[in-house]
mmCIF file of C-alpha atoms in Angstrom:
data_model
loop_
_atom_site.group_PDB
_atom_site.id
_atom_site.type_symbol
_atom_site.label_atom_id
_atom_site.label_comp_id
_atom_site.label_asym_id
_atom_site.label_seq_id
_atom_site.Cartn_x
_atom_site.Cartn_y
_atom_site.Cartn_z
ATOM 1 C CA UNK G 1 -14.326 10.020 12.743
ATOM 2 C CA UNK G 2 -12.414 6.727 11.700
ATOM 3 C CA UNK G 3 -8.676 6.776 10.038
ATOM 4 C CA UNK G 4 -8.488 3.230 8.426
ATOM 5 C CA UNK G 5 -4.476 1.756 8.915
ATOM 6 C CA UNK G 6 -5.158 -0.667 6.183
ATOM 7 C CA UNK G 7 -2.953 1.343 4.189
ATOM 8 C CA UNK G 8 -3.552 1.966 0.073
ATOM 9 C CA UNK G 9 -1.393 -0.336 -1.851
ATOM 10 C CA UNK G 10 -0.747 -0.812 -5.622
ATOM 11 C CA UNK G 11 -3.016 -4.438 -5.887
ATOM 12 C CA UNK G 12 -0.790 -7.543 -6.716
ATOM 13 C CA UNK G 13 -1.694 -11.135 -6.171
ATOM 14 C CA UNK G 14 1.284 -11.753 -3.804
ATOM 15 C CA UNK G 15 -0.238 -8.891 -1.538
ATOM 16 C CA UNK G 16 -3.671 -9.980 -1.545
ATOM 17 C CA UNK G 17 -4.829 -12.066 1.244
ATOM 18 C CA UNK G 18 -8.618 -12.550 2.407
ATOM 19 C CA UNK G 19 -10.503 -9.975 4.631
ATOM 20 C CA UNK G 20 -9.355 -11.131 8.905
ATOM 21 C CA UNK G 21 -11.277 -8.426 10.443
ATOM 22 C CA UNK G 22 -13.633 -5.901 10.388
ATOM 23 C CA UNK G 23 -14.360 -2.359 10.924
ATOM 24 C CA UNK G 24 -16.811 -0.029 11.056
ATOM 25 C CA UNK G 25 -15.590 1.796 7.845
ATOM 26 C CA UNK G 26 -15.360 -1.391 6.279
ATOM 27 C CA UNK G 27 -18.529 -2.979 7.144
ATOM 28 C CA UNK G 28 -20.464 0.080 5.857
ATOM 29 C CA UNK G 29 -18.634 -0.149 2.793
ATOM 30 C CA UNK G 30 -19.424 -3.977 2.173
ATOM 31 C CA UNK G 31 -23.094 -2.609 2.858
ATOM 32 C CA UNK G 32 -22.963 0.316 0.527
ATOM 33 C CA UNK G 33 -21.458 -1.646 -2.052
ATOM 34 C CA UNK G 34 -19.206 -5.124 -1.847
ATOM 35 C CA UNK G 35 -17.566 -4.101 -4.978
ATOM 36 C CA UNK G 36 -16.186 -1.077 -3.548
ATOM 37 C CA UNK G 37 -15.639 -3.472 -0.642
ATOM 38 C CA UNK G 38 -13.372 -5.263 -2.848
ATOM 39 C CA UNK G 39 -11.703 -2.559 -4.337
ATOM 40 C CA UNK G 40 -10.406 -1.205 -0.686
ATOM 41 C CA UNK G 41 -9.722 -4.040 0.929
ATOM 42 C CA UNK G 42 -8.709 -7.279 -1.257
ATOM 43 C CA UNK G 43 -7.242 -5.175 -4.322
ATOM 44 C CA UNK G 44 -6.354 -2.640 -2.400
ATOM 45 C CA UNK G 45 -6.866 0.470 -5.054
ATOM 46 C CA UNK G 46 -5.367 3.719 -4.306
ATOM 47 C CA UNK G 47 -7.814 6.681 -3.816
ATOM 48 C CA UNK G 48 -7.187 10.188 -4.176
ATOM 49 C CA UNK G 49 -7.451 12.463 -0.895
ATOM 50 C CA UNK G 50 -10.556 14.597 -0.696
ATOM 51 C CA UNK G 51 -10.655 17.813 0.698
ATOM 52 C CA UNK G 52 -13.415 16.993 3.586
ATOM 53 C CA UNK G 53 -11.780 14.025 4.692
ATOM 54 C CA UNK G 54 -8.574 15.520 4.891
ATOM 55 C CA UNK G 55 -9.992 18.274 6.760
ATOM 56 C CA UNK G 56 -12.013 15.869 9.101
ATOM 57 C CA UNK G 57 -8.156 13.860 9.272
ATOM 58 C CA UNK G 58 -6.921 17.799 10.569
ATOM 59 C CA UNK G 59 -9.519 18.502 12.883
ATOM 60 C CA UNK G 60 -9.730 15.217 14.905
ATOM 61 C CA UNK G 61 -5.921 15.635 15.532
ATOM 62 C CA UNK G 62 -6.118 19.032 16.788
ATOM 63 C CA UNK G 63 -8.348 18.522 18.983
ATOM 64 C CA UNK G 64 -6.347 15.000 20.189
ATOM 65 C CA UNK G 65 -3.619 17.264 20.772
ATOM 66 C CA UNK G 66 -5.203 20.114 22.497
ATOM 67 C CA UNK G 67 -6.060 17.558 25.432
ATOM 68 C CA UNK G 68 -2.055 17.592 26.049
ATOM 69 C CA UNK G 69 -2.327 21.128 27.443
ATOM 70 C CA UNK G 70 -3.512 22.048 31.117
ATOM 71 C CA UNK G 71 -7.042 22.494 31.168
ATOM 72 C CA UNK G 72 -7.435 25.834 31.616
ATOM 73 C CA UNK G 73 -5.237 26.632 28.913
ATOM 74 C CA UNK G 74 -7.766 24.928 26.292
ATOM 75 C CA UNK G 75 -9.623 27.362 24.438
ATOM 76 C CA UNK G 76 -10.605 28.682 21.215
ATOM 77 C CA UNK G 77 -7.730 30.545 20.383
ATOM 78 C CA UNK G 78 -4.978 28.025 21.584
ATOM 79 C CA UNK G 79 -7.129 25.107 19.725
ATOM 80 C CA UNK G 80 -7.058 27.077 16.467
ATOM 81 C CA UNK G 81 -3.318 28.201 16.528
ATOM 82 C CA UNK G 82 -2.471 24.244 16.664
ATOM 83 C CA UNK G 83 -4.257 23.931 13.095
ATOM 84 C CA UNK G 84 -1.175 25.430 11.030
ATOM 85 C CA UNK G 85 1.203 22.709 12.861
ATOM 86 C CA UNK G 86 -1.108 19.950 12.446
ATOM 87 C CA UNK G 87 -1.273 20.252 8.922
ATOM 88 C CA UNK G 88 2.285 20.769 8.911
ATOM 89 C CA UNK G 89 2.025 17.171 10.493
ATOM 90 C CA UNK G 90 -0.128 15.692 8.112
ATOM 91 C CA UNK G 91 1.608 16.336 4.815
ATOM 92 C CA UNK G 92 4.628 15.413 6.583
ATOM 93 C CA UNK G 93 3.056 12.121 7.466
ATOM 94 C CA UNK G 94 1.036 11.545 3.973
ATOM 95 C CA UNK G 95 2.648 13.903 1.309
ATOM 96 C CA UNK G 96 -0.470 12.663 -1.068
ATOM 97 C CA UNK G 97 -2.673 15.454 0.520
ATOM 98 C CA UNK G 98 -0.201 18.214 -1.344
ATOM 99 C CA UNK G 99 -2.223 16.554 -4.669
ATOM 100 C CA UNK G 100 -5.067 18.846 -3.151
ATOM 101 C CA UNK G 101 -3.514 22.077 -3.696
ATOM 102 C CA UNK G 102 -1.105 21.496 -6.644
ATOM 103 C CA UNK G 103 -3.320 23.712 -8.745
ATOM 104 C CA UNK G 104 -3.519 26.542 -5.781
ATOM 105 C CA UNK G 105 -0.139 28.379 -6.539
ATOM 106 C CA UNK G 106 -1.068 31.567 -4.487
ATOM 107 C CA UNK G 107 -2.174 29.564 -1.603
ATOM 108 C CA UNK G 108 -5.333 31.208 -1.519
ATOM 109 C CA UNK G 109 -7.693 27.861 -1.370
ATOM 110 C CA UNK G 110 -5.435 26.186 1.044
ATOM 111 C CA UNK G 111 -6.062 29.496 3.357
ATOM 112 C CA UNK G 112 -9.634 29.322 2.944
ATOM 113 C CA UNK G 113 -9.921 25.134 3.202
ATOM 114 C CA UNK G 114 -7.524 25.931 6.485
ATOM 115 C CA UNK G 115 -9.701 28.217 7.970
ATOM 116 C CA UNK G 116 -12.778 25.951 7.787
ATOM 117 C CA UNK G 117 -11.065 23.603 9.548
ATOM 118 C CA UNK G 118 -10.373 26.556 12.105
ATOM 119 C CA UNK G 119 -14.304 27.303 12.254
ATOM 120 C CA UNK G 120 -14.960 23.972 12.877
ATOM 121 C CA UNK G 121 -12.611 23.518 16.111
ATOM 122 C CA UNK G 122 -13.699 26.424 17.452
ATOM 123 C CA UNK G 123 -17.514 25.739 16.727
ATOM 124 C CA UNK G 124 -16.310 22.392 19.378
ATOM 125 C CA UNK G 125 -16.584 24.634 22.275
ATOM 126 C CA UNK G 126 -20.223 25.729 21.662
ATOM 127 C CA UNK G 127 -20.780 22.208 21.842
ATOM 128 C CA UNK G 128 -18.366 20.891 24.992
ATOM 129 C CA UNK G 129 -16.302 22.485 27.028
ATOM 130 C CA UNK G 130 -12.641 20.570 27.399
ATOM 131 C CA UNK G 131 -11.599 22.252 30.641
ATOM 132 C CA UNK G 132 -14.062 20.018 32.217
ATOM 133 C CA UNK G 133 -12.959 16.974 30.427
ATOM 134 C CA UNK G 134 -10.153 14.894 30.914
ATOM 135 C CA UNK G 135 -10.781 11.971 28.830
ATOM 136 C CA UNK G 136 -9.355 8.328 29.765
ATOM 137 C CA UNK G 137 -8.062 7.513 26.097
ATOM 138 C CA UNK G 138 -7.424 9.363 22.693
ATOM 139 C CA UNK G 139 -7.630 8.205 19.409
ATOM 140 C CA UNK G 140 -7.852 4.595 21.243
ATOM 141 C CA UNK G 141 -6.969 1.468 19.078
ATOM 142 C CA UNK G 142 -9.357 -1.083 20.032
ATOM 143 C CA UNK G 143 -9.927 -5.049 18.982
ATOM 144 C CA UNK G 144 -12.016 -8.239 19.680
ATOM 145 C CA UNK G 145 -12.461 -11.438 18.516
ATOM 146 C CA UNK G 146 -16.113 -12.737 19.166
ATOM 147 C CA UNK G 147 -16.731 -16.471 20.086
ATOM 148 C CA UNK G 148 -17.162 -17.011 16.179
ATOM 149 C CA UNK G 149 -13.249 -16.330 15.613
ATOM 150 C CA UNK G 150 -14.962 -13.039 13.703
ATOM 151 C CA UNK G 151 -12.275 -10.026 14.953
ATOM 152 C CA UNK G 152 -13.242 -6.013 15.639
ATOM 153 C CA UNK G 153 -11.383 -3.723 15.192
ATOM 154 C CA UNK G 154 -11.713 0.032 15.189
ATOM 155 C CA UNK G 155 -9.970 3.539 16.752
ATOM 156 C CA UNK G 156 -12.185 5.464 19.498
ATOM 157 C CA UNK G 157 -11.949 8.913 19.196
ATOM 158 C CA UNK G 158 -12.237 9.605 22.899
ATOM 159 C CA UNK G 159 -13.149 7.774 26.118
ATOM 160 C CA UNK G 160 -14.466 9.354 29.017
ATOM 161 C CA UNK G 161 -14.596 7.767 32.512
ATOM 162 C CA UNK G 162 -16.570 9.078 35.250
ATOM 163 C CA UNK G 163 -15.049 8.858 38.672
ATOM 164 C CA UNK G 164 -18.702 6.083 39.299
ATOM 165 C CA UNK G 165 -16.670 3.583 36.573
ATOM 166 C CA UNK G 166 -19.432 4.781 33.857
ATOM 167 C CA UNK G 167 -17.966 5.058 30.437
ATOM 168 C CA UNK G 168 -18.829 7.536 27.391
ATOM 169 C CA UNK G 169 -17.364 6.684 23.966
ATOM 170 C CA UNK G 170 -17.437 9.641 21.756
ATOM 171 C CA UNK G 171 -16.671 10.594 18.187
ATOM 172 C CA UNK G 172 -16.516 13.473 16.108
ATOM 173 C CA UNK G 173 -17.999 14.118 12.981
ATOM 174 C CA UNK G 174 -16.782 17.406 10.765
ATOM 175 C CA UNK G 175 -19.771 17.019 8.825
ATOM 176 C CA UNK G 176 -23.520 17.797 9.710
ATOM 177 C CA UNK G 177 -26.113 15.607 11.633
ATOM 178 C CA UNK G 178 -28.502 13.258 9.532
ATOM 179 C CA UNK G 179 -31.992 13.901 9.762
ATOM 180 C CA UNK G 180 -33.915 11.623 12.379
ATOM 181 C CA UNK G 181 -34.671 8.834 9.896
ATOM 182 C CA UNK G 182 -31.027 8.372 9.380
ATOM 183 C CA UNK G 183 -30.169 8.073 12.767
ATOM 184 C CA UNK G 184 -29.795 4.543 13.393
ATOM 185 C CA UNK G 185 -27.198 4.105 10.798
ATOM 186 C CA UNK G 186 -25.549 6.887 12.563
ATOM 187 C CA UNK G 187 -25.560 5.149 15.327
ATOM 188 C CA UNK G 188 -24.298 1.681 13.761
ATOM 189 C CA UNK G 189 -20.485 3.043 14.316
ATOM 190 C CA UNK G 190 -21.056 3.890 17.710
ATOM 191 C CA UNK G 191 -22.529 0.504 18.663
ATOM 192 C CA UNK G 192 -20.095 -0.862 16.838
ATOM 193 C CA UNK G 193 -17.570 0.614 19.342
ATOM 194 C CA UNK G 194 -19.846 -0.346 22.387
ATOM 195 C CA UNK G 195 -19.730 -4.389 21.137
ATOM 196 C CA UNK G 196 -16.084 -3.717 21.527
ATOM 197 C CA UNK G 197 -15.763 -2.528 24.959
ATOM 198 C CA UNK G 198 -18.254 -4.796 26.011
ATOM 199 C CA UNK G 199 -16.319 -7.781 24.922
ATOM 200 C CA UNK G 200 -12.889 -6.741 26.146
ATOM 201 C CA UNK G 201 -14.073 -5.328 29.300
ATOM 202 C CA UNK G 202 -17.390 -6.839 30.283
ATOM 203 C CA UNK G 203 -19.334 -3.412 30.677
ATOM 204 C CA UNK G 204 -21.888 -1.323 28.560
ATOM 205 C CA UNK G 205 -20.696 1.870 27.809
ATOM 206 C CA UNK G 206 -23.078 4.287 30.088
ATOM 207 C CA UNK G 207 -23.200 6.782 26.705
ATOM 208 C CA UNK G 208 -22.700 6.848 23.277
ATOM 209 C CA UNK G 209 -22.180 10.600 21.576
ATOM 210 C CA UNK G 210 -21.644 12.018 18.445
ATOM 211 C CA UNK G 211 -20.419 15.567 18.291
ATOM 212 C CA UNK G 212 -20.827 17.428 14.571
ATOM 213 C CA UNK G 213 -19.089 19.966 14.163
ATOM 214 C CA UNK G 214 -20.224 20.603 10.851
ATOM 215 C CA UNK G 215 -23.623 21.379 12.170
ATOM 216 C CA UNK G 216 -23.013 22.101 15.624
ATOM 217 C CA UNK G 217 -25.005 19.148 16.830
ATOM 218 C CA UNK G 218 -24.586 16.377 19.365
ATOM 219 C CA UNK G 219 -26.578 13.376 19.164
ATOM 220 C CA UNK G 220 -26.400 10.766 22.504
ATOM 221 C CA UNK G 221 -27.678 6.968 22.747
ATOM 222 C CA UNK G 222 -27.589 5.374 26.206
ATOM 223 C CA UNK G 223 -27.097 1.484 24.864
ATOM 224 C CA UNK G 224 -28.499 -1.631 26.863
ATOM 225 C CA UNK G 225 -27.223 -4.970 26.318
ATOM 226 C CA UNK G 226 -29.579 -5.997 23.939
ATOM 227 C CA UNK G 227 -28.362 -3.224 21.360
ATOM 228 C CA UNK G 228 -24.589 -5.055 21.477
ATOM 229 C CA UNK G 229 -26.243 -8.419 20.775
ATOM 230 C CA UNK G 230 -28.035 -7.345 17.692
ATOM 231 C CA UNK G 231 -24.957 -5.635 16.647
ATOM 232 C CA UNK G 232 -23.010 -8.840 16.892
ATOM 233 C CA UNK G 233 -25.433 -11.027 15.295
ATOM 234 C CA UNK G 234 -25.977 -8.464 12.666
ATOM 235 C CA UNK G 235 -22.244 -8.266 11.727
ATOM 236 C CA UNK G 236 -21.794 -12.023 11.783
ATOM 237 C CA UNK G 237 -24.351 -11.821 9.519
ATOM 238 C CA UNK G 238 -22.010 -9.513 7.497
ATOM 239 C CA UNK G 239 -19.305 -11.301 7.772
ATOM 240 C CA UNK G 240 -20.941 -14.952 6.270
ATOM 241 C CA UNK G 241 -21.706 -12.984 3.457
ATOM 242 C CA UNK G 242 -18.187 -11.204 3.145
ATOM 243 C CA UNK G 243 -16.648 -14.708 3.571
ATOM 244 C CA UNK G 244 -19.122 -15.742 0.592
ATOM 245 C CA UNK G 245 -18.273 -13.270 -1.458
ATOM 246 C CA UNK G 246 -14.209 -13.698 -1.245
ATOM 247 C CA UNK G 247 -14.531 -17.473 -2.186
ATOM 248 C CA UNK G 248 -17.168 -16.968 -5.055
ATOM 249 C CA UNK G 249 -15.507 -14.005 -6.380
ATOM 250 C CA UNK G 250 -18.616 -12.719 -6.529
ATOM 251 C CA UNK G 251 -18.202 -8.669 -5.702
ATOM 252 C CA UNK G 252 -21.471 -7.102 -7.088
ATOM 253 C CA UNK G 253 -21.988 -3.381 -7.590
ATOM 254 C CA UNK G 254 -24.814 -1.611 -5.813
ATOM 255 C CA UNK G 255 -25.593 1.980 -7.248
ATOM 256 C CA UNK G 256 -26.537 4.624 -5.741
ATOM 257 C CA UNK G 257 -26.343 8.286 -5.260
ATOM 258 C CA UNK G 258 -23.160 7.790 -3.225
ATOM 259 C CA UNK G 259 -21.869 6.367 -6.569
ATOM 260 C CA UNK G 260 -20.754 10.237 -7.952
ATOM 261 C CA UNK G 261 -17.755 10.421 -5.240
ATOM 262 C CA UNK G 262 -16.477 6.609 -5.761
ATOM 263 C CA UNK G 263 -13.107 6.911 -6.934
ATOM 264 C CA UNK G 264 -13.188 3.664 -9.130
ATOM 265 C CA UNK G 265 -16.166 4.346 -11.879
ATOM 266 C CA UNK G 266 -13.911 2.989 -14.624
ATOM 267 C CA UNK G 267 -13.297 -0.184 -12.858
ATOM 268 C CA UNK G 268 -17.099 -0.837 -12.570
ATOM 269 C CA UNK G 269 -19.411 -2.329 -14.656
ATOM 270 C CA UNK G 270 -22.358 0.092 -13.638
ATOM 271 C CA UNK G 271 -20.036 2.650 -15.604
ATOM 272 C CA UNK G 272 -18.919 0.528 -18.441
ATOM 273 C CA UNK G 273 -16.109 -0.643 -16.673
ATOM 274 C CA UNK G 274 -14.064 -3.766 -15.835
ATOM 275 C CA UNK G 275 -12.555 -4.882 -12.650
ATOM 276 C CA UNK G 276 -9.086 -6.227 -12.663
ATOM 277 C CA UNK G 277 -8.363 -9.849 -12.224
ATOM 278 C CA UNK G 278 -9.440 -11.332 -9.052
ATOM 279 C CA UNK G 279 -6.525 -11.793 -7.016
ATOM 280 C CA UNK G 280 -7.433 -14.752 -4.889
ATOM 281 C CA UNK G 281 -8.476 -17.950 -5.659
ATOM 282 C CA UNK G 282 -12.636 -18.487 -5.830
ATOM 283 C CA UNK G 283 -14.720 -21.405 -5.861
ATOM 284 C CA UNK G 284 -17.629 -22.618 -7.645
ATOM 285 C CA UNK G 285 -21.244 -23.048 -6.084
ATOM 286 C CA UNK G 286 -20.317 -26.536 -5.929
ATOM 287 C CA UNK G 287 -17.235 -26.229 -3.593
ATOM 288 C CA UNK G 288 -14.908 -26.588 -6.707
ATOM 289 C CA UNK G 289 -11.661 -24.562 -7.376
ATOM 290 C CA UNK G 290 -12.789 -22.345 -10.276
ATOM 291 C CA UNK G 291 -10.977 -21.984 -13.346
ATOM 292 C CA UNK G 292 -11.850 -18.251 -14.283
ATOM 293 C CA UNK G 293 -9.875 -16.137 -11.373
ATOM 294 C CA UNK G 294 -11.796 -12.811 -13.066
ATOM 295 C CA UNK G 295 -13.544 -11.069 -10.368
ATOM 296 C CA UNK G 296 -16.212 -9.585 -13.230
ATOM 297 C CA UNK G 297 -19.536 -9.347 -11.418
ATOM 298 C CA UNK G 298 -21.242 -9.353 -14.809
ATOM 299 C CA UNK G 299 -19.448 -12.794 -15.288
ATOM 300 C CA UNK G 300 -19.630 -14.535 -12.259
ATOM 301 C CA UNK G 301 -21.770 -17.731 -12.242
ATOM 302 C CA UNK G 302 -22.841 -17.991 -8.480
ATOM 303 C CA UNK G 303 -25.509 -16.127 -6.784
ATOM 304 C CA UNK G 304 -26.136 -13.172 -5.380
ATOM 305 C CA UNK G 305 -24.880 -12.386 -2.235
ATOM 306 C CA UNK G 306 -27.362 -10.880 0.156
ATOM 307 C CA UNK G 307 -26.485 -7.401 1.205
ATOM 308 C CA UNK G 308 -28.130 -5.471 4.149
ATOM 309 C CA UNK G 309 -30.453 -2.691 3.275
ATOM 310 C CA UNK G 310 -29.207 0.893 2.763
ATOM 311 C CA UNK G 311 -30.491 2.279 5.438
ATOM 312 C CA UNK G 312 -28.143 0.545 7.356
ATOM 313 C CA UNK G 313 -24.921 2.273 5.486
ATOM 314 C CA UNK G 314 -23.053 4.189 7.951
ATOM 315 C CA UNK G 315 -20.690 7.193 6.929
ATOM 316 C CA UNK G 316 -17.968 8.695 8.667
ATOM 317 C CA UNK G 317 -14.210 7.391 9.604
ATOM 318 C CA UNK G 318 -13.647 4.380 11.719
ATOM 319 C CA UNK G 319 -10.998 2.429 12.571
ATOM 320 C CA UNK G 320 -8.375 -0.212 10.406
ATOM 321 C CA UNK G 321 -9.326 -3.835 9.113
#
């Protein structure tokens, strides 16, 4: 799961600068759609908290914290009883997720929404079993800059080293496996993290593994070098077209079905509404300063940017921009 440290801010010109890095979140956002691309990470747009991510935001930290115990004391039960002081944590740390129970006076939601999150730590240790794992890094911070000047950044959910040097990056998921056709862009985040670790430490990760807890699966990829390099070339790719895109001003929307849980329908023209002003400066196809700063796709005199197909969109959490 990926917790973005970008941070939501009201959108301003004086804050606005042009995208320096990239993520996994972000890259499968640019993919899904550049507008909401745009909306996250130039304009930076406030979004609401949702219950699943919230509860995803939970999970992954109790079971960060559960690896501070000794391992025979981590089980079920001691897992679990760290949920109530997690989420003590949590709204402590981000008092917006209290917006998801203002209507729940009697506390009865919150006790069911925290006892999902209960069912899916314990669920974990059908699926691993952390008194045989002592991982080398939690909720790891990682970044790279490529040859092209193009940085990476992301946050690892766990690293395991094996006492042969081998490494396993893992990450957990609170929501259920895709089917089989949708496993590549599954997999996207993970390779994404591989490219990382490759290029600050010179090694292929041995294993790549994602853990769902929401379905009690774990899907594993063993990557070879060649994966990395079409990973990199495929995200400079990306990034030509996200560079494109902030000095054209040119941020089109891409429906589709994911379109119901966007948080900014009203600022997009595929729902009759407008964007606000563009807050950086944009240039014309000829290399020209342009005079209209608007950032209306409907508007917008340059091409089209090409955007990678959607089978390539990647969901889940993943590290800051």
């Amino acid at each position: 799961m990926e917790t973005s440290t970008d941070g939501a801010a009201e959108p301003s010109a004086e804050a606005a600068v042009p995208p320096g890095s990239l993520s996994p979140s972000r890259a499968s956002d640019f993919m899904q759609c550049p507008l909401l691309y745009r909306f996250r990470v130039i304009d930076r747009l406030p979004e609401k908290p949702s219950e699943a991510a919230t509860r995803g935001t939970l999970v992954h930290a109790v079971l960060e914290r559960l690896f501070d115990v000794p391992a025979a004391e981590r089980t079920a039960p001691r897992a679990k009883s760290l949920v109530p002081g997690q989420w003590d944590r949590l709204r402590e740390n981000r008092p917006e997720v209290l917006e998801l129970f203002a209507d729940d006076p009697d506390g009865e939601r919150l006790a069911r929404w925290l006892g999902e999150a209960e069912q899916l730590v314990e669920r974990w240790f059908a699926l691993e079993d952390p008194t045989r794992l002592e991982p080398a890094e939690r909720e790891l911070f990682v970044e790279a800059e490529l040859d092209s000047g193009l940085k990476l950044r992301g946050i690892i959910d766990r690293v395991d080293v094996a006492s042969t040097g081998e490494v396993r990056i893992v990450d957990y998921k609170t929501g259920k496996a895709p089917r089989p056709e949708y496993a590549e862009g599954a997999l996207f985040q993970m390779k994404f993290y591989a490219l990382v670790v490759w290029r600050l430490k010179g090694l292929v990760p041995r294993r790549l593994q994602l853990v769902y807890l929401g379905s009690g699966d774990v899907l594993t990829y063993d990557p070879v070098l060649a994966d990395l390099e079409r990973v990199e070339r495929k995200l400079l790719a990306l990034w030509e077209a996200i560079r494109k895109a902030t000095e054209s001003g040119d941020w089109r929307p891409r429906p589709t079905k994911l379109c119901g849980w966007c948080d900014h329908q009203a600022l997009c023209p595929e729902f009759g509404g407008t964007p606000p002003l563009y807050p950086l400066p944009v240039r014309a196809a000829g290399g020209a300063p342009s005079q209209d700063p608007r950032g209306d796709p409907g508007q917008t005199p340059t091409a089209p940017v090409g955007v990678p197909g959607s089978a390539d969109a990647e969901q889940g959490r993943m590290g800051p921009d």
